[in-house]
PDB file of C-alpha atoms and ligand atoms in Angstrom:
ATOM      1  CA  UNK A   1      12.224 -10.071 -61.863  1.00  0.00           C
ATOM      2  CA  UNK A   2      10.413 -12.654 -64.017  1.00  0.00           C
ATOM      3  CA  UNK A   3       6.717 -13.632 -63.373  1.00  0.00           C
ATOM      4  CA  UNK A   4       7.671 -16.802 -61.803  1.00  0.00           C
ATOM      5  CA  UNK A   5       9.933 -15.962 -59.657  1.00  0.00           C
ATOM      6  CA  UNK A   6       7.979 -13.314 -57.659  1.00  0.00           C
ATOM      7  CA  UNK A   7       4.856 -15.695 -57.487  1.00  0.00           C
ATOM      8  CA  UNK A   8       7.113 -17.867 -55.983  1.00  0.00           C
ATOM      9  CA  UNK A   9       8.263 -14.680 -53.923  1.00  0.00           C
ATOM     10  CA  UNK A  10       5.208 -13.640 -52.675  1.00  0.00           C
ATOM     11  CA  UNK A  11       3.753 -17.554 -51.529  1.00  0.00           C
ATOM     12  CA  UNK A  12       3.216 -18.146 -47.953  1.00  0.00           C
ATOM     13  CA  UNK A  13       5.585 -19.798 -45.863  1.00  0.00           C
ATOM     14  CA  UNK A  14       4.162 -19.718 -42.623  1.00  0.00           C
ATOM     15  CA  UNK A  15       0.991 -18.302 -41.667  1.00  0.00           C
ATOM     16  CA  UNK A  16      -0.908 -18.696 -38.780  1.00  0.00           C
ATOM     17  CA  UNK A  17      -4.826 -17.126 -37.287  1.00  0.00           C
ATOM     18  CA  UNK A  18      -5.652 -16.634 -33.558  1.00  0.00           C
ATOM     19  CA  UNK A  19      -2.957 -18.097 -32.560  1.00  0.00           C
ATOM     20  CA  UNK A  20      -2.846 -18.430 -28.464  1.00  0.00           C
ATOM     21  CA  UNK A  21      -0.565 -19.333 -26.153  1.00  0.00           C
ATOM     22  CA  UNK A  22      -1.941 -19.483 -22.323  1.00  0.00           C
ATOM     23  CA  UNK A  23       0.053 -20.679 -19.963  1.00  0.00           C
ATOM     24  CA  UNK A  24      -1.526 -22.200 -16.411  1.00  0.00           C
ATOM     25  CA  UNK A  25      -4.750 -21.681 -15.078  1.00  0.00           C
ATOM     26  CA  UNK A  26      -6.932 -19.233 -12.266  1.00  0.00           C
ATOM     27  CA  UNK A  27      -5.279 -16.964 -10.436  1.00  0.00           C
ATOM     28  CA  UNK A  28      -1.913 -18.187 -11.960  1.00  0.00           C
ATOM     29  CA  UNK A  29      -2.888 -17.629 -16.067  1.00  0.00           C
ATOM     30  CA  UNK A  30      -0.392 -16.401 -18.099  1.00  0.00           C
ATOM     31  CA  UNK A  31      -1.954 -15.321 -21.456  1.00  0.00           C
ATOM     32  CA  UNK A  32       1.658 -14.829 -23.371  1.00  0.00           C
ATOM     33  CA  UNK A  33       0.104 -15.051 -26.723  1.00  0.00           C
ATOM     34  CA  UNK A  34      -3.026 -13.394 -27.497  1.00  0.00           C
ATOM     35  CA  UNK A  35      -4.617 -14.080 -31.586  1.00  0.00           C
ATOM     36  CA  UNK A  36      -2.200 -13.250 -33.292  1.00  0.00           C
ATOM     37  CA  UNK A  37      -2.085 -13.629 -36.608  1.00  0.00           C
ATOM     38  CA  UNK A  38       0.575 -13.352 -39.577  1.00  0.00           C
ATOM     39  CA  UNK A  39       1.683 -13.822 -42.585  1.00  0.00           C
ATOM     40  CA  UNK A  40       5.545 -14.880 -43.521  1.00  0.00           C
ATOM     41  CA  UNK A  41       6.412 -15.275 -47.430  1.00  0.00           C
ATOM     42  CA  UNK A  42       9.159 -16.970 -48.766  1.00  0.00           C
ATOM     43  CA  UNK A  43      12.170 -15.295 -49.108  1.00  0.00           C
ATOM     44  CA  UNK A  44      11.059 -12.600 -46.592  1.00  0.00           C
ATOM     45  CA  UNK A  45      13.049 -11.433 -43.575  1.00  0.00           C
ATOM     46  CA  UNK A  46      10.559 -10.581 -41.579  1.00  0.00           C
ATOM     47  CA  UNK A  47      10.951  -9.305 -37.791  1.00  0.00           C
ATOM     48  CA  UNK A  48       9.476  -9.498 -34.318  1.00  0.00           C
ATOM     49  CA  UNK A  49       9.829  -6.812 -32.276  1.00  0.00           C
ATOM     50  CA  UNK A  50       8.988  -6.199 -28.733  1.00  0.00           C
ATOM     51  CA  UNK A  51      10.054  -5.504 -25.239  1.00  0.00           C
ATOM     52  CA  UNK A  52      11.093  -8.451 -22.566  1.00  0.00           C
ATOM     53  CA  UNK A  53       7.953 -10.580 -21.778  1.00  0.00           C
ATOM     54  CA  UNK A  54       6.004  -8.673 -24.438  1.00  0.00           C
ATOM     55  CA  UNK A  55       5.839 -13.297 -25.793  1.00  0.00           C
ATOM     56  CA  UNK A  56       8.125 -13.706 -28.173  1.00  0.00           C
ATOM     57  CA  UNK A  57       9.697 -16.694 -27.518  1.00  0.00           C
ATOM     58  CA  UNK A  58       7.173 -17.929 -26.842  1.00  0.00           C
ATOM     59  CA  UNK A  59       5.412 -17.437 -30.160  1.00  0.00           C
ATOM     60  CA  UNK A  60       8.626 -19.019 -31.645  1.00  0.00           C
ATOM     61  CA  UNK A  61       8.487 -21.410 -29.752  1.00  0.00           C
ATOM     62  CA  UNK A  62       4.557 -22.548 -30.791  1.00  0.00           C
ATOM     63  CA  UNK A  63       6.455 -21.853 -34.741  1.00  0.00           C
ATOM     64  CA  UNK A  64       9.170 -24.159 -33.670  1.00  0.00           C
ATOM     65  CA  UNK A  65       6.708 -26.670 -32.529  1.00  0.00           C
ATOM     66  CA  UNK A  66       8.705 -26.698 -29.209  1.00  0.00           C
ATOM     67  CA  UNK A  67       5.462 -26.132 -27.549  1.00  0.00           C
ATOM     68  CA  UNK A  68       1.434 -26.719 -27.912  1.00  0.00           C
ATOM     69  CA  UNK A  69      -0.523 -24.019 -29.286  1.00  0.00           C
ATOM     70  CA  UNK A  70      -3.798 -23.172 -26.970  1.00  0.00           C
ATOM     71  CA  UNK A  71      -5.944 -22.224 -29.270  1.00  0.00           C
ATOM     72  CA  UNK A  72      -5.733 -20.972 -33.091  1.00  0.00           C
ATOM     73  CA  UNK A  73      -3.949 -22.693 -36.328  1.00  0.00           C
ATOM     74  CA  UNK A  74      -0.888 -22.359 -38.176  1.00  0.00           C
ATOM     75  CA  UNK A  75      -0.124 -23.208 -41.594  1.00  0.00           C
ATOM     76  CA  UNK A  76       3.409 -23.773 -43.098  1.00  0.00           C
ATOM     77  CA  UNK A  77       3.302 -23.741 -47.084  1.00  0.00           C
ATOM     78  CA  UNK A  78      -0.206 -23.349 -47.175  1.00  0.00           C
ATOM     79  CA  UNK A  79      -1.303 -26.650 -45.539  1.00  0.00           C
ATOM     80  CA  UNK A  80      -2.984 -26.672 -41.934  1.00  0.00           C
ATOM     81  CA  UNK A  81       0.479 -27.750 -40.307  1.00  0.00           C
ATOM     82  CA  UNK A  82       0.394 -31.400 -38.325  1.00  0.00           C
ATOM     83  CA  UNK A  83       2.750 -32.548 -36.169  1.00  0.00           C
ATOM     84  CA  UNK A  84       1.396 -34.336 -34.174  1.00  0.00           C
ATOM     85  CA  UNK A  85       3.923 -37.544 -33.047  1.00  0.00           C
ATOM     86  CA  UNK A  86       7.727 -37.105 -33.142  1.00  0.00           C
ATOM     87  CA  UNK A  87       8.050 -38.517 -36.836  1.00  0.00           C
ATOM     88  CA  UNK A  88       5.631 -35.642 -37.905  1.00  0.00           C
ATOM     89  CA  UNK A  89       7.719 -33.545 -36.093  1.00  0.00           C
ATOM     90  CA  UNK A  90      11.296 -34.257 -37.055  1.00  0.00           C
ATOM     91  CA  UNK A  91       9.591 -33.812 -40.626  1.00  0.00           C
ATOM     92  CA  UNK A  92       8.513 -30.489 -39.943  1.00  0.00           C
ATOM     93  CA  UNK A  93      11.990 -29.759 -38.411  1.00  0.00           C
ATOM     94  CA  UNK A  94      13.510 -30.085 -41.894  1.00  0.00           C
ATOM     95  CA  UNK A  95      11.497 -27.217 -43.088  1.00  0.00           C
ATOM     96  CA  UNK A  96      12.114 -24.836 -39.722  1.00  0.00           C
ATOM     97  CA  UNK A  97      15.324 -24.812 -37.552  1.00  0.00           C
ATOM     98  CA  UNK A  98      16.492 -21.569 -35.264  1.00  0.00           C
ATOM     99  CA  UNK A  99      18.637 -20.032 -33.900  1.00  0.00           C
ATOM    100  CA  UNK A 100      18.869 -18.811 -30.350  1.00  0.00           C
ATOM    101  CA  UNK A 101      20.731 -15.799 -27.879  1.00  0.00           C
ATOM    102  CA  UNK A 102      22.724 -18.337 -26.638  1.00  0.00           C
ATOM    103  CA  UNK A 103      24.706 -20.064 -29.105  1.00  0.00           C
ATOM    104  CA  UNK A 104      26.601 -22.272 -26.343  1.00  0.00           C
ATOM    105  CA  UNK A 105      23.233 -23.918 -24.768  1.00  0.00           C
ATOM    106  CA  UNK A 106      22.547 -25.399 -28.580  1.00  0.00           C
ATOM    107  CA  UNK A 107      25.599 -27.660 -28.870  1.00  0.00           C
ATOM    108  CA  UNK A 108      26.510 -30.990 -26.712  1.00  0.00           C
ATOM    109  CA  UNK A 109      29.759 -29.207 -25.499  1.00  0.00           C
ATOM    110  CA  UNK A 110      31.354 -32.732 -25.958  1.00  0.00           C
ATOM    111  CA  UNK A 111      30.983 -32.718 -29.250  1.00  0.00           C
ATOM    112  CA  UNK A 112      33.333 -31.212 -31.415  1.00  0.00           C
ATOM    113  CA  UNK A 113      32.849 -29.017 -33.707  1.00  0.00           C
ATOM    114  CA  UNK A 114      33.416 -31.415 -37.527  1.00  0.00           C
ATOM    115  CA  UNK A 115      30.658 -33.774 -35.244  1.00  0.00           C
ATOM    116  CA  UNK A 116      28.258 -30.991 -35.130  1.00  0.00           C
ATOM    117  CA  UNK A 117      28.576 -30.324 -38.756  1.00  0.00           C
ATOM    118  CA  UNK A 118      28.203 -33.771 -40.350  1.00  0.00           C
ATOM    119  CA  UNK A 119      25.366 -34.034 -37.845  1.00  0.00           C
ATOM    120  CA  UNK A 120      23.696 -31.708 -40.371  1.00  0.00           C
ATOM    121  CA  UNK A 121      24.611 -33.363 -42.897  1.00  0.00           C
ATOM    122  CA  UNK A 122      23.726 -36.387 -42.045  1.00  0.00           C
ATOM    123  CA  UNK A 123      20.191 -35.136 -41.179  1.00  0.00           C
ATOM    124  CA  UNK A 124      20.214 -34.027 -44.653  1.00  0.00           C
ATOM    125  CA  UNK A 125      20.699 -36.959 -45.510  1.00  0.00           C
ATOM    126  CA  UNK A 126      23.819 -37.095 -46.403  1.00  0.00           C
ATOM    127  CA  UNK A 127      24.898 -39.855 -43.621  1.00  0.00           C
ATOM    128  CA  UNK A 128      27.094 -41.955 -47.075  1.00  0.00           C
ATOM    129  CA  UNK A 129      28.443 -39.532 -49.094  1.00  0.00           C
ATOM    130  CA  UNK A 130      32.053 -40.317 -49.225  1.00  0.00           C
ATOM    131  CA  UNK A 131      34.181 -38.644 -46.314  1.00  0.00           C
ATOM    132  CA  UNK A 132      36.026 -36.213 -49.101  1.00  0.00           C
ATOM    133  CA  UNK A 133      32.340 -34.768 -50.292  1.00  0.00           C
ATOM    134  CA  UNK A 134      31.665 -34.307 -46.492  1.00  0.00           C
ATOM    135  CA  UNK A 135      34.665 -32.567 -45.934  1.00  0.00           C
ATOM    136  CA  UNK A 136      33.993 -30.001 -48.878  1.00  0.00           C
ATOM    137  CA  UNK A 137      30.614 -29.395 -47.775  1.00  0.00           C
ATOM    138  CA  UNK A 138      31.818 -28.437 -43.935  1.00  0.00           C
ATOM    139  CA  UNK A 139      34.289 -26.381 -45.741  1.00  0.00           C
ATOM    140  CA  UNK A 140      31.993 -24.072 -48.234  1.00  0.00           C
ATOM    141  CA  UNK A 141      29.595 -23.947 -45.109  1.00  0.00           C
ATOM    142  CA  UNK A 142      32.493 -22.260 -43.127  1.00  0.00           C
ATOM    143  CA  UNK A 143      33.413 -20.142 -46.202  1.00  0.00           C
ATOM    144  CA  UNK A 144      30.099 -19.064 -46.695  1.00  0.00           C
ATOM    145  CA  UNK A 145      30.750 -17.150 -42.730  1.00  0.00           C
ATOM    146  CA  UNK A 146      34.254 -16.491 -43.013  1.00  0.00           C
ATOM    147  CA  UNK A 147      35.394 -19.746 -40.431  1.00  0.00           C
ATOM    148  CA  UNK A 148      38.195 -21.612 -41.647  1.00  0.00           C
ATOM    149  CA  UNK A 149      37.047 -25.211 -41.441  1.00  0.00           C
ATOM    150  CA  UNK A 150      40.954 -26.458 -40.760  1.00  0.00           C
ATOM    151  CA  UNK A 151      41.126 -24.643 -38.103  1.00  0.00           C
ATOM    152  CA  UNK A 152      37.863 -25.862 -36.408  1.00  0.00           C
ATOM    153  CA  UNK A 153      38.239 -29.372 -36.856  1.00  0.00           C
ATOM    154  CA  UNK A 154      38.727 -30.677 -33.285  1.00  0.00           C
ATOM    155  CA  UNK A 155      37.997 -28.332 -31.842  1.00  0.00           C
ATOM    156  CA  UNK A 156      35.306 -28.122 -29.310  1.00  0.00           C
ATOM    157  CA  UNK A 157      32.611 -25.638 -29.491  1.00  0.00           C
ATOM    158  CA  UNK A 158      33.823 -23.522 -25.900  1.00  0.00           C
ATOM    159  CA  UNK A 159      37.448 -23.168 -27.525  1.00  0.00           C
ATOM    160  CA  UNK A 160      35.295 -20.502 -30.231  1.00  0.00           C
ATOM    161  CA  UNK A 161      34.101 -16.906 -29.146  1.00  0.00           C
ATOM    162  CA  UNK A 162      29.854 -16.051 -28.869  1.00  0.00           C
ATOM    163  CA  UNK A 163      31.086 -14.435 -32.618  1.00  0.00           C
ATOM    164  CA  UNK A 164      32.426 -17.312 -33.790  1.00  0.00           C
ATOM    165  CA  UNK A 165      29.917 -19.593 -32.284  1.00  0.00           C
ATOM    166  CA  UNK A 166      26.906 -17.560 -33.791  1.00  0.00           C
ATOM    167  CA  UNK A 167      28.614 -18.013 -37.443  1.00  0.00           C
ATOM    168  CA  UNK A 168      28.993 -22.128 -36.823  1.00  0.00           C
ATOM    169  CA  UNK A 169      25.335 -21.862 -36.190  1.00  0.00           C
ATOM    170  CA  UNK A 170      24.502 -19.967 -38.953  1.00  0.00           C
ATOM    171  CA  UNK A 171      27.028 -22.855 -41.033  1.00  0.00           C
ATOM    172  CA  UNK A 172      24.898 -24.935 -39.420  1.00  0.00           C
ATOM    173  CA  UNK A 173      21.509 -23.501 -41.324  1.00  0.00           C
ATOM    174  CA  UNK A 174      23.954 -23.075 -44.063  1.00  0.00           C
ATOM    175  CA  UNK A 175      24.061 -27.153 -44.743  1.00  0.00           C
ATOM    176  CA  UNK A 176      20.512 -28.138 -43.764  1.00  0.00           C
ATOM    177  CA  UNK A 177      19.166 -25.490 -45.335  1.00  0.00           C
ATOM    178  CA  UNK A 178      15.125 -24.947 -44.120  1.00  0.00           C
ATOM    179  CA  UNK A 179      12.701 -23.354 -45.787  1.00  0.00           C
ATOM    180  CA  UNK A 180      12.268 -21.118 -42.607  1.00  0.00           C
ATOM    181  CA  UNK A 181      15.095 -20.183 -39.822  1.00  0.00           C
ATOM    182  CA  UNK A 182      13.935 -18.362 -36.528  1.00  0.00           C
ATOM    183  CA  UNK A 183      16.584 -16.394 -34.970  1.00  0.00           C
ATOM    184  CA  UNK A 184      15.561 -15.252 -31.846  1.00  0.00           C
ATOM    185  CA  UNK A 185      17.660 -12.136 -30.193  1.00  0.00           C
ATOM    186  CA  UNK A 186      20.702 -14.026 -31.529  1.00  0.00           C
ATOM    187  CA  UNK A 187      23.574 -10.339 -31.325  1.00  0.00           C
ATOM    188  CA  UNK A 188      21.968  -9.994 -27.439  1.00  0.00           C
ATOM    189  CA  UNK A 189      24.982 -11.647 -26.247  1.00  0.00           C
ATOM    190  CA  UNK A 190      27.345 -10.944 -28.897  1.00  0.00           C
ATOM    191  CA  UNK A 191      29.672  -7.444 -29.324  1.00  0.00           C
ATOM    192  CA  UNK A 192      29.115  -4.915 -31.670  1.00  0.00           C
ATOM    193  CA  UNK A 193      30.981  -5.667 -34.308  1.00  0.00           C
ATOM    194  CA  UNK A 194      30.278  -9.434 -34.736  1.00  0.00           C
ATOM    195  CA  UNK A 195      26.815  -8.362 -34.208  1.00  0.00           C
ATOM    196  CA  UNK A 196      27.001  -6.276 -38.064  1.00  0.00           C
ATOM    197  CA  UNK A 197      29.054  -9.141 -39.516  1.00  0.00           C
ATOM    198  CA  UNK A 198      25.389 -11.752 -38.446  1.00  0.00           C
ATOM    199  CA  UNK A 199      23.347  -9.229 -39.432  1.00  0.00           C
ATOM    200  CA  UNK A 200      24.921  -9.224 -42.978  1.00  0.00           C
ATOM    201  CA  UNK A 201      25.302 -13.036 -42.772  1.00  0.00           C
ATOM    202  CA  UNK A 202      21.571 -13.357 -42.453  1.00  0.00           C
ATOM    203  CA  UNK A 203      21.072 -11.152 -45.352  1.00  0.00           C
ATOM    204  CA  UNK A 204      23.613 -12.832 -47.326  1.00  0.00           C
ATOM    205  CA  UNK A 205      21.446 -15.950 -46.461  1.00  0.00           C
ATOM    206  CA  UNK A 206      18.399 -14.590 -47.381  1.00  0.00           C
ATOM    207  CA  UNK A 207      20.245 -13.479 -51.227  1.00  0.00           C
ATOM    208  CA  UNK A 208      21.489 -16.569 -51.310  1.00  0.00           C
ATOM    209  CA  UNK A 209      18.863 -19.227 -50.435  1.00  0.00           C
ATOM    210  CA  UNK A 210      15.210 -17.749 -50.905  1.00  0.00           C
ATOM    211  CA  UNK A 211      15.583 -18.593 -47.113  1.00  0.00           C
ATOM    212  CA  UNK A 212      12.405 -16.923 -45.099  1.00  0.00           C
ATOM    213  CA  UNK A 213      14.227 -15.294 -41.707  1.00  0.00           C
ATOM    214  CA  UNK A 214      11.702 -14.553 -38.742  1.00  0.00           C
ATOM    215  CA  UNK A 215      13.774 -11.859 -36.486  1.00  0.00           C
ATOM    216  CA  UNK A 216      12.848 -11.810 -33.250  1.00  0.00           C
ATOM    217  CA  UNK A 217      14.451  -8.763 -31.229  1.00  0.00           C
ATOM    218  CA  UNK A 218      13.617  -6.416 -28.436  1.00  0.00           C
ATOM    219  CA  UNK A 219      15.978  -3.435 -30.910  1.00  0.00           C
ATOM    220  CA  UNK A 220      13.723  -1.722 -33.324  1.00  0.00           C
ATOM    221  CA  UNK A 221      16.820  -0.311 -34.558  1.00  0.00           C
ATOM    222  CA  UNK A 222      18.520  -3.567 -35.821  1.00  0.00           C
ATOM    223  CA  UNK A 223      14.635  -4.819 -37.151  1.00  0.00           C
ATOM    224  CA  UNK A 224      15.133  -1.766 -39.766  1.00  0.00           C
ATOM    225  CA  UNK A 225      18.353  -3.059 -41.031  1.00  0.00           C
ATOM    226  CA  UNK A 226      17.555  -6.035 -41.543  1.00  0.00           C
ATOM    227  CA  UNK A 227      13.894  -6.433 -42.559  1.00  0.00           C
ATOM    228  CA  UNK A 228      11.389  -6.093 -45.189  1.00  0.00           C
ATOM    229  CA  UNK A 229       8.539  -6.546 -43.112  1.00  0.00           C
ATOM    230  CA  UNK A 230       7.875  -5.851 -38.830  1.00  0.00           C
ATOM    231  CA  UNK A 231       5.265  -6.778 -36.902  1.00  0.00           C
ATOM    232  CA  UNK A 232       5.558  -5.093 -33.016  1.00  0.00           C
ATOM    233  CA  UNK A 233       4.622  -7.586 -29.925  1.00  0.00           C
ATOM    234  CA  UNK A 234       3.015  -5.626 -27.094  1.00  0.00           C
ATOM    235  CA  UNK A 235       1.771  -7.410 -23.991  1.00  0.00           C
ATOM    236  CA  UNK A 236       1.198 -10.889 -26.544  1.00  0.00           C
ATOM    237  CA  UNK A 237      -0.595  -8.977 -29.677  1.00  0.00           C
ATOM    238  CA  UNK A 238       0.493  -7.501 -32.650  1.00  0.00           C
ATOM    239  CA  UNK A 239       0.027  -4.044 -32.340  1.00  0.00           C
ATOM    240  CA  UNK A 240       1.025  -2.856 -35.667  1.00  0.00           C
ATOM    241  CA  UNK A 241       2.114  -4.977 -38.612  1.00  0.00           C
ATOM    242  CA  UNK A 242       3.793  -3.854 -42.220  1.00  0.00           C
ATOM    243  CA  UNK A 243       6.837  -3.124 -44.358  1.00  0.00           C
ATOM    244  CA  UNK A 244       9.712  -2.106 -41.894  1.00  0.00           C
ATOM    245  CA  UNK A 245       9.420   1.511 -43.809  1.00  0.00           C
ATOM    246  CA  UNK A 246       5.825   2.146 -43.147  1.00  0.00           C
ATOM    247  CA  UNK A 247       6.278   0.420 -39.463  1.00  0.00           C
ATOM    248  CA  UNK A 248       9.123   2.426 -38.996  1.00  0.00           C
ATOM    249  CA  UNK A 249       8.922   5.733 -40.936  1.00  0.00           C
ATOM    250  CA  UNK A 250       5.149   6.367 -40.219  1.00  0.00           C
ATOM    251  CA  UNK A 251       4.460   4.525 -37.080  1.00  0.00           C
ATOM    252  CA  UNK A 252       0.513   4.623 -35.737  1.00  0.00           C
ATOM    253  CA  UNK A 253       0.815   2.418 -32.481  1.00  0.00           C
ATOM    254  CA  UNK A 254       1.972   4.533 -29.535  1.00  0.00           C
ATOM    255  CA  UNK A 255       3.947   1.377 -28.502  1.00  0.00           C
ATOM    256  CA  UNK A 256       5.970   1.710 -31.777  1.00  0.00           C
ATOM    257  CA  UNK A 257       6.095   5.068 -31.343  1.00  0.00           C
ATOM    258  CA  UNK A 258       8.010   4.530 -27.551  1.00  0.00           C
ATOM    259  CA  UNK A 259       9.772   1.925 -28.816  1.00  0.00           C
ATOM    260  CA  UNK A 260      11.518   4.371 -31.863  1.00  0.00           C
ATOM    261  CA  UNK A 261      11.374   7.137 -29.568  1.00  0.00           C
ATOM    262  CA  UNK A 262      13.913   4.541 -27.297  1.00  0.00           C
ATOM    263  CA  UNK A 263      15.985   4.301 -29.598  1.00  0.00           C
ATOM    264  CA  UNK A 264      18.884   7.292 -29.588  1.00  0.00           C
ATOM    265  CA  UNK A 265      19.598   9.057 -32.861  1.00  0.00           C
ATOM    266  CA  UNK A 266      17.264   6.980 -35.016  1.00  0.00           C
ATOM    267  CA  UNK A 267      15.075  10.027 -34.994  1.00  0.00           C
ATOM    268  CA  UNK A 268      17.664  12.740 -36.091  1.00  0.00           C
ATOM    269  CA  UNK A 269      19.717  11.284 -38.961  1.00  0.00           C
ATOM    270  CA  UNK A 270      19.199   7.633 -39.324  1.00  0.00           C
ATOM    271  CA  UNK A 271      22.342   6.435 -38.708  1.00  0.00           C
ATOM    272  CA  UNK A 272      22.286   3.296 -38.793  1.00  0.00           C
ATOM    273  CA  UNK A 273      25.886   2.749 -38.939  1.00  0.00           C
ATOM    274  CA  UNK A 274      25.901   1.668 -35.218  1.00  0.00           C
ATOM    275  CA  UNK A 275      23.793  -1.460 -35.457  1.00  0.00           C
TER     276      UNK A 275
HETATM  277  N1  ADP B   1       6.403 -21.833 -19.066  1.00  0.00           N
HETATM  278  C1  ADP B   1       5.860 -20.404 -19.065  1.00  0.00           C
HETATM  279  N2  ADP B   1       5.268 -20.295 -17.782  1.00  0.00           N
HETATM  280  C2  ADP B   1       4.340 -19.844 -17.438  1.00  0.00           C
HETATM  281  N3  ADP B   1       4.533 -18.402 -18.389  1.00  0.00           N
HETATM  282  C3  ADP B   1       5.622 -18.151 -19.055  1.00  0.00           C
HETATM  283  C4  ADP B   1       6.482 -19.498 -19.504  1.00  0.00           C
HETATM  284  N4  ADP B   1       6.940 -18.752 -20.571  1.00  0.00           N
HETATM  285  C5  ADP B   1       6.950 -17.379 -20.900  1.00  0.00           C
HETATM  286  N5  ADP B   1       6.208 -17.598 -19.295  1.00  0.00           N
HETATM  287  C6  ADP B   1       5.535 -15.847 -19.567  1.00  0.00           C
HETATM  288  O1  ADP B   1       4.970 -15.358 -20.993  1.00  0.00           O
HETATM  289  C7  ADP B   1       5.461 -13.798 -21.249  1.00  0.00           C
HETATM  290  C8  ADP B   1       5.896 -14.265 -22.632  1.00  0.00           C
HETATM  291  O2  ADP B   1       7.460 -14.416 -22.095  1.00  0.00           O
HETATM  292  P1  ADP B   1       8.225 -14.600 -23.318  1.00  0.00           P
HETATM  293  O3  ADP B   1       7.878 -15.041 -24.287  1.00  0.00           O
HETATM  294  O4  ADP B   1       9.292 -15.333 -22.650  1.00  0.00           O
HETATM  295  O5  ADP B   1       8.623 -13.441 -23.502  1.00  0.00           O
HETATM  296  P2  ADP B   1      10.167 -12.391 -24.525  1.00  0.00           P
HETATM  297  O6  ADP B   1      10.682 -13.273 -25.486  1.00  0.00           O
HETATM  298  O7  ADP B   1       9.450 -11.391 -25.553  1.00  0.00           O
HETATM  299  O8  ADP B   1      10.438 -11.665 -23.490  1.00  0.00           O
HETATM  300  C9  ADP B   1       5.744 -13.317 -19.978  1.00  0.00           C
HETATM  301  O9  ADP B   1       4.704 -12.766 -18.872  1.00  0.00           O
HETATM  302  C10 ADP B   1       6.581 -15.219 -18.791  1.00  0.00           C
HETATM  303  O10 ADP B   1       6.265 -14.523 -18.012  1.00  0.00           O
HETATM  304 MG1   MG B   2      12.395 -14.638 -25.401  1.00  0.00          MG
END
């Protein structure tokens, strides 16, 4: 690998220090995310792993700029993030996009699928491209996720299966080409076979576009399969972080050890063919 490529890969894409989210006040107060520090690098797949209620989605929403940060600072591409006002937020969202657990909730169900993809081309400034060029781009994006564009035109989202919908979400990301993709439990509502396909498509997306992928999951086995680095989250705090190998093969925190013990088989033979 050339030195230049190395330095690009090592540059920080998104980082945070002391990032905190508190909901409510007084007796009703919930500290959902509690002074977390992180550094996600360009082209890296990072997993954030924790049980339900540990603060993963709250952190995702702060990273996406969907909710405010109570305390702490987030830096995007090396500079303190400034997303005050809708215009700046919209600009920021060119750089960071998300896919969620329930793909159907991310779409206007009355939009046909080609409209969903056309909107992505528009968002990337391609509104005035000739229609044939747009079809070419949509076809390529669908091919990337093993879908056939010709079969999807004129269909509505609810006519697809959960797995197909999630692949369509990845086709959107392929068209939008953000620097960062945040995937919050993207495989938890689909069957095991589609799950493996989705994971492989995320890996392919990173390999082909050098996108940074933040993968949020409660499943430490999936995290091991897909990530370069892992952050373990418990009660709003990062209790452990490091390379996937270091965290899983040599866990330090009691909580990490428990998560690993909860995964059947992972100890015995490291059989990941079932993820
Ligand atoms: N809008 C909200 N108002 C109050 N409490 C919230 C809100 N959103 C999340 N929480 C609380 O914050 C904690 C973390 O939740 P969440 O980020 O959804 O965890 P996870 O995604 O890891 O399951 C939970 O205790 C949850 O009840
Ligand atoms: Mg969640």
